[in-house]
CSV table of C-alpha atoms in Angstrom, one decimal:
chain,number,residue,atom,x,y,z
A,236,MET,CA,-1.7,43.8,93.3
A,237,ALA,CA,-4.9,45.4,94.5
A,238,GLY,CA,-3.1,47.1,97.4
A,239,THR,CA,-0.9,49.2,95.1
A,240,ALA,CA,-3.6,50.8,92.8
A,241,GLY,CA,-3.6,54.6,93.0
A,242,LYS,CA,-0.3,54.7,94.9
A,243,VAL,CA,3.3,55.3,93.9
A,244,ILE,CA,5.2,52.0,93.5
A,245,ARG,CA,8.9,51.9,94.5
A,246,CYS,CA,10.8,49.3,92.5
A,247,LYS,CA,14.0,48.5,90.7
A,248,ALA,CA,14.8,49.9,87.3
A,249,ALA,CA,18.0,49.9,85.1
A,250,VAL,CA,18.7,53.6,84.5
A,251,ALA,CA,20.9,54.9,81.7
A,252,TRP,CA,22.5,58.1,83.2
A,253,GLU,CA,24.6,58.9,80.2
A,254,ALA,CA,25.3,57.7,76.7
A,255,GLY,CA,27.2,54.4,76.3
A,256,LYS,CA,27.8,54.0,80.1
A,257,PRO,CA,26.6,50.8,81.8
A,258,LEU,CA,23.1,50.9,83.2
A,259,VAL,CA,22.7,51.3,86.9
A,260,ILE,CA,20.0,49.4,88.9
A,261,GLU,CA,18.3,52.1,91.0
A,262,GLU,CA,15.2,52.3,93.1
A,263,VAL,CA,12.7,54.4,91.2
A,264,GLU,CA,9.2,55.7,92.0
A,265,VAL,CA,6.6,54.8,89.5
A,266,ALA,CA,3.5,57.1,89.6
A,267,PRO,CA,0.0,55.6,89.1
A,268,PRO,CA,-1.5,55.6,85.6
A,269,GLN,CA,-3.4,58.6,84.4
A,270,ALA,CA,-6.3,58.7,81.9
A,271,SER,CA,-5.8,56.2,79.0
A,272,GLU,CA,-2.7,54.8,80.8
A,273,VAL,CA,-1.9,51.4,82.3
A,274,ARG,CA,0.7,50.4,84.9
A,275,LEU,CA,2.1,47.0,84.4
A,276,LYS,CA,4.5,44.6,86.1
A,277,ILE,CA,7.2,43.5,83.7
A,278,LEU,CA,8.1,39.9,84.1
A,279,PHE,CA,10.5,39.4,81.1
A,280,THR,CA,12.1,41.9,78.8
A,281,SER,CA,14.5,41.3,76.0
A,282,LEU,CA,17.2,43.5,74.5
A,283,CYS,CA,16.7,44.7,70.9
A,284,HIS,CA,19.3,46.5,68.8
A,285,THR,CA,17.2,49.7,68.9
A,286,ASP,CA,17.8,50.0,72.7
A,287,VAL,CA,21.6,49.8,72.1
A,288,TYR,CA,21.5,52.3,69.2
A,289,PHE,CA,19.8,55.0,71.3
A,290,TRP,CA,21.8,54.2,74.5
A,291,GLU,CA,25.0,54.8,72.4
A,292,ALA,CA,23.3,58.0,71.2
A,293,LYS,CA,25.2,58.2,68.0
A,294,GLY,CA,23.5,60.7,65.8
A,295,GLN,CA,20.2,61.3,67.6
A,296,ASN,CA,19.0,63.7,70.2
A,297,PRO,CA,20.4,62.2,73.4
A,298,LEU,CA,17.9,62.3,76.3
A,299,PHE,CA,19.2,61.2,79.7
A,300,PRO,CA,18.6,59.9,82.4
A,301,ARG,CA,16.4,57.4,80.7
A,302,ILE,CA,14.9,53.9,81.2
A,303,TYR,CA,15.3,51.9,78.0
A,304,GLY,CA,13.6,48.7,77.0
A,305,HIS,CA,10.7,47.9,74.6
A,306,GLU,CA,10.5,44.2,74.0
A,307,ALA,CA,8.7,42.7,76.9
A,308,GLY,CA,5.9,40.8,78.5
A,309,GLY,CA,4.0,41.7,81.6
A,310,ILE,CA,0.8,41.7,83.7
A,311,VAL,CA,-1.5,44.7,84.2
A,312,GLU,CA,-1.2,46.0,87.8
A,313,SER,CA,-3.8,48.9,87.6
A,314,VAL,CA,-5.5,51.0,84.9
A,315,GLY,CA,-6.1,54.7,84.6
A,316,GLU,CA,-9.4,56.5,84.0
A,317,GLY,CA,-11.3,55.6,80.8
A,318,VAL,CA,-9.4,52.3,80.2
A,319,THR,CA,-12.1,49.7,79.6
A,320,ASP,CA,-10.4,47.0,77.5
A,321,LEU,CA,-7.8,46.0,80.0
A,322,LYS,CA,-8.1,45.1,83.7
A,323,PRO,CA,-5.6,44.1,86.5
A,324,GLY,CA,-4.2,40.6,85.9
A,325,ASP,CA,-4.4,40.7,82.1
A,326,HIS,CA,-1.3,39.5,80.2
A,327,VAL,CA,0.1,42.1,77.8
A,328,LEU,CA,2.9,42.8,75.3
A,329,PRO,CA,3.9,46.5,75.4
A,330,VAL,CA,4.7,47.8,71.9
A,331,PHE,CA,6.9,50.8,70.8
A,332,THR,CA,4.1,51.9,68.4
A,333,GLY,CA,0.4,52.0,69.1
A,334,GLU,CA,-3.1,51.7,67.8
A,335,CYS,CA,-5.5,54.4,69.0
A,336,LYS,CA,-8.3,52.8,66.8
A,337,ASP,CA,-9.5,56.3,66.0
A,338,CYS,CA,-7.2,58.0,63.5
A,339,ALA,CA,-7.2,57.7,59.7
A,340,HIS,CA,-4.3,55.2,59.9
A,341,CYS,CA,-6.1,53.0,62.4
A,342,LYS,CA,-9.3,53.1,60.4
A,343,SER,CA,-7.5,52.1,57.2
A,344,GLU,CA,-7.0,48.4,56.6
A,345,GLU,CA,-3.8,49.1,54.8
A,346,SER,CA,-1.9,51.0,57.5
A,347,ASN,CA,-0.6,50.4,61.0
A,348,MET,CA,1.1,53.8,61.4
A,349,CYS,CA,-1.2,55.3,64.1
A,350,SER,CA,-1.1,59.1,64.0
A,351,LEU,CA,-1.3,59.4,67.8
A,352,LEU,CA,0.9,56.6,68.9
A,353,ARG,CA,3.5,55.9,66.2
A,354,ILE,CA,7.0,55.6,67.4
A,355,ASN,CA,8.6,58.7,68.8
A,356,THR,CA,12.2,58.3,69.9
A,357,ASP,CA,12.7,61.9,71.0
A,358,ARG,CA,9.8,62.1,73.4
A,359,GLY,CA,10.6,61.0,77.0
A,360,VAL,CA,7.3,61.8,78.6
A,361,MET,CA,3.7,60.7,78.6
A,362,LEU,CA,1.2,62.2,76.1
A,363,ASN,CA,-1.4,62.9,78.7
A,364,ASP,CA,0.4,65.7,80.6
A,365,GLY,CA,3.9,65.9,79.1
A,366,LYS,CA,5.5,64.5,82.3
A,367,SER,CA,7.4,61.4,83.2
A,368,ARG,CA,5.9,58.7,85.4
A,369,PHE,CA,9.3,57.7,86.7
A,370,SER,CA,11.3,59.6,89.2
A,371,ILE,CA,14.2,59.2,91.7
A,372,LYS,CA,14.0,61.5,94.8
A,373,GLY,CA,11.6,63.8,92.9
A,374,LYS,CA,13.7,64.2,89.8
A,375,PRO,CA,12.2,62.8,86.5
A,376,ILE,CA,13.7,59.9,84.7
A,377,TYR,CA,12.7,59.9,81.0
A,378,HIS,CA,10.7,57.2,79.2
A,379,PHE,CA,11.8,55.5,75.9
A,380,VAL,CA,9.4,54.9,73.0
A,381,GLY,CA,6.5,54.8,75.4
A,382,THR,CA,7.4,51.5,77.0
A,383,SER,CA,10.5,51.7,79.2
A,384,THR,CA,10.5,48.0,80.1
A,385,PHE,CA,13.9,47.9,81.9
A,386,SER,CA,11.9,48.5,85.1
A,387,GLU,CA,9.9,46.1,87.4
A,388,TYR,CA,6.9,48.4,86.8
A,389,THR,CA,6.2,50.8,84.0
A,390,VAL,CA,3.3,53.0,82.7
A,391,VAL,CA,2.2,52.7,79.1
A,392,HIS,CA,-0.5,54.2,77.0
A,393,VAL,CA,-3.4,51.7,76.6
A,394,GLY,CA,-3.1,52.0,72.8
A,395,CYS,CA,0.4,50.4,73.0
A,396,LEU,CA,-0.6,47.3,74.8
A,397,ALA,CA,-1.6,44.0,73.1
A,398,LYS,CA,-3.8,41.8,75.4
A,399,ILE,CA,-2.7,38.2,74.8
A,400,ASN,CA,-3.6,34.6,75.7
A,401,PRO,CA,-2.7,34.3,79.5
A,402,LEU,CA,-1.5,30.7,78.8
A,403,ALA,CA,1.3,32.0,76.5
A,404,PRO,CA,4.7,31.8,78.2
A,405,LEU,CA,5.8,35.5,78.6
A,406,ASP,CA,9.5,34.5,78.6
A,407,LYS,CA,9.1,33.4,75.0
A,408,VAL,CA,6.3,35.6,73.4
A,409,CYS,CA,7.9,38.8,74.8
A,410,VAL,CA,10.2,38.7,71.7
A,411,LEU,CA,7.1,39.3,69.5
A,412,SER,CA,6.6,42.8,70.8
A,413,CYS,CA,9.3,44.2,68.4
A,414,GLY,CA,11.9,42.5,66.3
A,415,ILE,CA,10.5,39.1,65.5
A,416,SER,CA,7.1,40.4,64.5
A,417,THR,CA,8.8,43.1,62.4
A,418,GLY,CA,10.6,40.5,60.3
A,419,LEU,CA,7.9,37.9,60.3
A,420,GLY,CA,5.2,40.4,59.2
A,421,ALA,CA,7.5,41.9,56.5
A,422,THR,CA,7.4,38.5,54.8
A,423,LEU,CA,3.9,37.3,55.6
A,424,ASN,CA,2.0,40.6,55.4
A,425,VAL,CA,4.0,42.6,52.8
A,426,ALA,CA,6.2,40.4,50.6
A,427,LYS,CA,3.6,37.6,50.7
A,428,PRO,CA,5.7,35.0,48.9
A,429,PRO,CA,3.5,32.4,47.1
A,430,LYS,CA,4.1,28.7,48.1
A,431,GLY,CA,7.2,27.4,46.2
A,432,SER,CA,8.7,30.8,45.5
A,433,THR,CA,12.3,32.0,45.9
A,434,VAL,CA,13.1,34.6,48.6
A,435,ALA,CA,16.3,36.5,49.4
A,436,ILE,CA,16.8,37.8,52.9
A,437,PHE,CA,19.4,40.6,53.3
A,438,GLY,CA,20.9,40.7,56.9
A,439,LEU,CA,20.7,37.7,59.2
A,440,GLY,CA,20.3,39.3,62.5
A,441,ALA,CA,17.2,38.6,64.6
A,442,VAL,CA,14.9,40.6,62.3
A,443,GLY,CA,16.3,39.0,59.1
A,444,LEU,CA,16.0,35.5,60.6
A,445,ALA,CA,12.4,36.3,61.5
A,446,ALA,CA,11.8,37.3,57.9
A,447,ALA,CA,13.3,33.9,56.9
A,448,GLU,CA,11.0,32.2,59.3
A,449,GLY,CA,8.1,33.9,57.6
A,450,ALA,CA,9.3,32.6,54.3
A,451,ARG,CA,9.6,29.1,55.7
A,452,ILE,CA,6.0,29.3,57.1
A,453,ALA,CA,4.8,30.6,53.7
A,454,GLY,CA,6.3,27.5,52.0
A,455,ALA,CA,9.1,29.1,50.0
A,456,SER,CA,11.2,26.6,48.0
A,457,ARG,CA,14.5,28.5,48.3
A,458,ILE,CA,15.5,31.0,51.0
A,459,ILE,CA,18.8,32.8,50.1
A,460,GLY,CA,20.5,34.5,53.1
A,461,VAL,CA,22.7,37.4,52.3
A,462,ASP,CA,25.2,38.7,55.0
A,463,VAL,CA,28.8,40.0,55.2
A,464,ASN,CA,29.3,37.9,58.3
A,465,SER,CA,29.7,34.2,57.2
A,466,ASN,CA,29.5,33.1,60.9
A,467,ARG,CA,25.8,33.7,60.7
A,468,PHE,CA,25.2,31.2,58.0
A,469,GLU,CA,25.1,28.0,60.0
A,470,GLU,CA,22.7,29.4,62.6
A,471,ALA,CA,20.4,30.6,59.8
A,472,LYS,CA,19.7,27.1,58.6
A,473,LYS,CA,17.5,26.6,61.6
A,474,PHE,CA,15.2,29.4,60.2
A,475,GLY,CA,14.7,27.8,56.8
A,476,VAL,CA,17.6,29.5,55.0
A,477,THR,CA,18.7,27.1,52.2
A,478,GLU,CA,21.7,28.8,50.7
A,479,PHE,CA,24.0,31.7,51.5
A,480,VAL,CA,25.8,34.6,49.7
A,481,ASN,CA,28.5,36.8,51.2
A,482,PRO,CA,28.7,39.9,49.0
A,483,GLN,CA,32.3,40.3,50.0
A,484,HIS,CA,33.2,37.0,48.4
A,485,HIS,CA,32.2,38.1,44.9
A,486,ASN,CA,33.8,40.6,42.5
A,487,LYS,CA,30.4,41.7,41.1
A,488,PRO,CA,27.3,43.2,42.6
A,489,VAL,CA,25.4,40.8,44.8
A,490,GLN,CA,22.2,41.4,42.8
A,491,GLU,CA,23.9,39.9,39.7
A,492,VAL,CA,25.1,36.9,41.7
A,493,ILE,CA,21.5,36.3,42.9
A,494,ALA,CA,20.1,36.8,39.4
A,495,GLU,CA,22.5,34.1,38.1
A,496,MET,CA,21.5,31.7,40.9
A,497,THR,CA,17.8,32.1,40.3
A,498,ASP,CA,17.4,32.4,36.5
A,499,GLY,CA,16.8,36.1,36.4
A,500,GLY,CA,16.1,37.0,40.0
A,501,VAL,CA,14.2,36.0,43.1
A,502,ASP,CA,10.4,36.3,43.5
A,503,ARG,CA,10.6,38.2,46.7
A,504,SER,CA,13.4,39.9,48.8
A,505,VAL,CA,13.3,41.4,52.3
A,506,GLU,CA,16.0,43.9,53.3
A,507,CYS,CA,16.8,43.9,57.1
A,508,THR,CA,20.1,45.8,57.4
A,509,GLY,CA,19.3,49.5,57.0
A,510,ASN,CA,22.4,49.7,54.7
A,511,VAL,CA,21.3,51.7,51.6
A,512,ASP,CA,23.5,49.6,49.2
A,513,ALA,CA,21.9,46.4,50.5
A,514,MET,CA,18.5,48.1,49.9
A,515,ILE,CA,19.4,48.8,46.3
A,516,SER,CA,20.7,45.2,45.8
A,517,ALA,CA,17.5,43.8,47.4
A,518,PHE,CA,15.4,45.7,44.9
A,519,GLU,CA,17.5,45.0,41.9
A,520,CYS,CA,17.7,41.2,42.6
A,521,VAL,CA,14.0,40.6,42.3
A,522,HIS,CA,12.7,39.1,39.0
A,523,ASP,CA,11.2,41.5,36.4
A,524,GLY,CA,7.5,41.1,35.7
A,525,TRP,CA,6.5,40.1,39.3
A,526,GLY,CA,9.3,40.6,41.8
A,527,VAL,CA,8.6,42.3,45.1
A,528,ALA,CA,11.2,43.8,47.4
A,529,VAL,CA,10.4,44.9,50.9
A,530,LEU,CA,12.5,47.3,52.9
A,531,VAL,CA,12.6,46.8,56.7
A,532,GLY,CA,15.9,48.2,57.9
A,533,VAL,CA,16.1,51.9,59.0
A,534,PRO,CA,18.7,53.8,56.9
A,535,HIS,CA,21.0,56.6,58.0
A,536,LYS,CA,19.1,59.9,57.7
A,537,GLU,CA,21.3,61.2,54.9
A,538,ALA,CA,21.1,58.0,52.8
A,539,VAL,CA,19.6,58.2,49.3
A,540,PHE,CA,18.1,55.3,47.4
A,541,LYS,CA,19.1,55.3,43.7
A,542,THR,CA,18.1,52.9,41.0
A,543,HIS,CA,17.4,53.2,37.3
A,544,PRO,CA,13.7,53.8,36.6
A,545,ILE,CA,13.7,51.0,34.1
A,546,ASN,CA,13.9,48.6,37.1
A,547,VAL,CA,10.5,49.8,38.2
A,548,LEU,CA,9.1,50.0,34.6
A,549,ASN,CA,10.1,46.4,34.1
A,550,GLU,CA,7.4,45.5,36.7
A,551,ARG,CA,9.3,45.2,39.9
A,552,THR,CA,7.6,46.4,43.1
A,553,LEU,CA,9.4,48.2,46.0
A,554,LYS,CA,7.5,48.3,49.3
A,555,GLY,CA,8.3,49.5,52.8
A,556,THR,CA,7.0,48.2,56.1
A,557,PHE,CA,6.8,49.4,59.7
A,558,PHE,CA,6.5,46.8,62.4
A,559,GLY,CA,5.6,44.1,59.8
A,560,ASN,CA,2.4,45.9,59.0
A,561,TYR,CA,0.9,44.5,62.2
A,562,LYS,CA,-1.6,46.7,64.1
A,563,PRO,CA,-0.5,46.0,67.7
A,564,ARG,CA,-3.8,45.5,69.5
A,565,THR,CA,-5.7,44.0,66.7
A,566,ASP,CA,-3.1,41.6,65.2
A,567,LEU,CA,-0.5,40.7,67.8
A,568,PRO,CA,-2.8,38.3,69.8
A,569,SER,CA,-3.0,36.1,66.6
A,570,VAL,CA,0.8,36.1,66.2
A,571,VAL,CA,1.0,34.8,69.8
A,572,GLU,CA,-1.6,32.1,68.8
A,573,LYS,CA,0.7,31.1,65.8
A,574,TYR,CA,3.3,30.3,68.4
A,575,MET,CA,0.8,28.5,70.7
A,576,ASN,CA,-0.3,26.3,67.7
A,577,LYS,CA,3.4,25.5,66.9
A,578,GLU,CA,3.3,27.1,63.5
A,579,LEU,CA,5.9,29.7,64.6
A,580,GLU,CA,9.0,28.7,66.5
A,581,LEU,CA,10.4,31.3,69.0
A,582,GLU,CA,12.8,29.3,71.1
A,583,LYS,CA,15.5,29.4,68.4
A,584,PHE,CA,15.6,33.2,68.5
A,585,ILE,CA,16.4,33.2,72.3
A,586,THR,CA,20.1,32.5,72.6
A,587,HIS,CA,20.8,33.8,76.1
A,588,SER,CA,19.1,34.6,79.4
A,589,VAL,CA,20.3,36.7,82.3
A,590,PRO,CA,18.8,38.0,85.6
A,591,PHE,CA,17.9,41.7,85.8
A,592,SER,CA,20.9,42.4,88.0
A,593,LYS,CA,23.2,41.4,85.0
A,594,ILE,CA,21.4,43.4,82.3
A,595,ASN,CA,24.7,45.0,81.2
A,596,GLU,CA,25.8,41.5,80.1
A,597,ALA,CA,23.0,41.5,77.6
A,598,PHE,CA,24.4,44.7,76.1
A,599,GLU,CA,27.8,43.2,75.9
A,600,LEU,CA,26.5,40.1,74.1
A,601,MET,CA,24.7,42.2,71.5
A,602,LEU,CA,27.7,44.6,71.0
A,603,LYS,CA,29.9,41.5,70.3
A,604,ALA,CA,27.1,40.2,67.9
A,605,GLU,CA,27.0,37.0,70.0
A,606,SER,CA,23.3,36.9,70.7
A,607,LEU,CA,20.1,37.0,68.8
A,608,ARG,CA,17.9,37.7,71.7
A,609,CYS,CA,18.8,37.7,75.4
A,610,ILE,CA,15.9,37.4,77.8
A,611,ILE,CA,16.2,39.5,81.0
A,612,ARG,CA,14.4,37.9,83.9
A,613,MET,CA,13.0,40.6,86.2
A,614,GLU,CA,12.4,38.4,89.2
């Protein structure tokens, strides 16, 4: 690796040239890292629904050509000026949000929403100079959420890299850099279900199943999975889900169904769909006096949350969370250790694996809702 520091690296990357069109494997030039930046070699990356959403470019500012990808594991190749806490050879997880360690959010024990490095889906360039580190024949190719892991090499701000145990298998722990940590932390860090409590999980995709896994780890006595796709129910049992409700199979609101099942409501609920009706149901299905509902899913920008204020006055709590309330650099290394200590199971989230040359197959699997996580092997 030492021979490449300070030089442009030519490597393969999967480039999205336009919305919804298959990615094309191209040779790209990756510039050296500037101040506070790190260039890393990506070994494994995974496909998350957020990549698909922005690649389809439905309802956001489309920015092309772009290199997507944000769930990954890699090894530091070289570091830019002023980077002291990472060195070549370190194993890292790049994260779509960051931790500058300096702003009011980073200094607060209650927040992980770094002012400098929180997710920005519109920006396709580096903060340092407002330019891209990727190009093809001198023309810039844009970054995505500061990570762009669908490339053999990428450049990331040091604040968006979690240094992890080098013994951890990157082909497994790479899924902790986004979706799995988001769901897991929503339960463990925000809902905090007491041992023996009842938990409802709305949406049984990868994030919802990670939320269920958090409830399982916390020792919940009942974990009720709620989804309109009954095909997901069997799979969800592996993640601790004990019973299932399909809202379409009932002629009354799902919150009433859950209240009847649980003698007045669940102790905790976690909403992982982004559907505003599911959010209202998740809030209204928790027990008065102590119930806590946590919203994880990202709603449509015009969506409005409506509930009767008495639902709040009756001592229900509504909370939101971003990336499971984990601070990437401070907290992710310990989540990796949970996996290493066999407290947390990751293998069951990984349903498929493809070589980099077949990255479009990963997109097809996700569009057909056939995969939870598909690992893309870069080598």
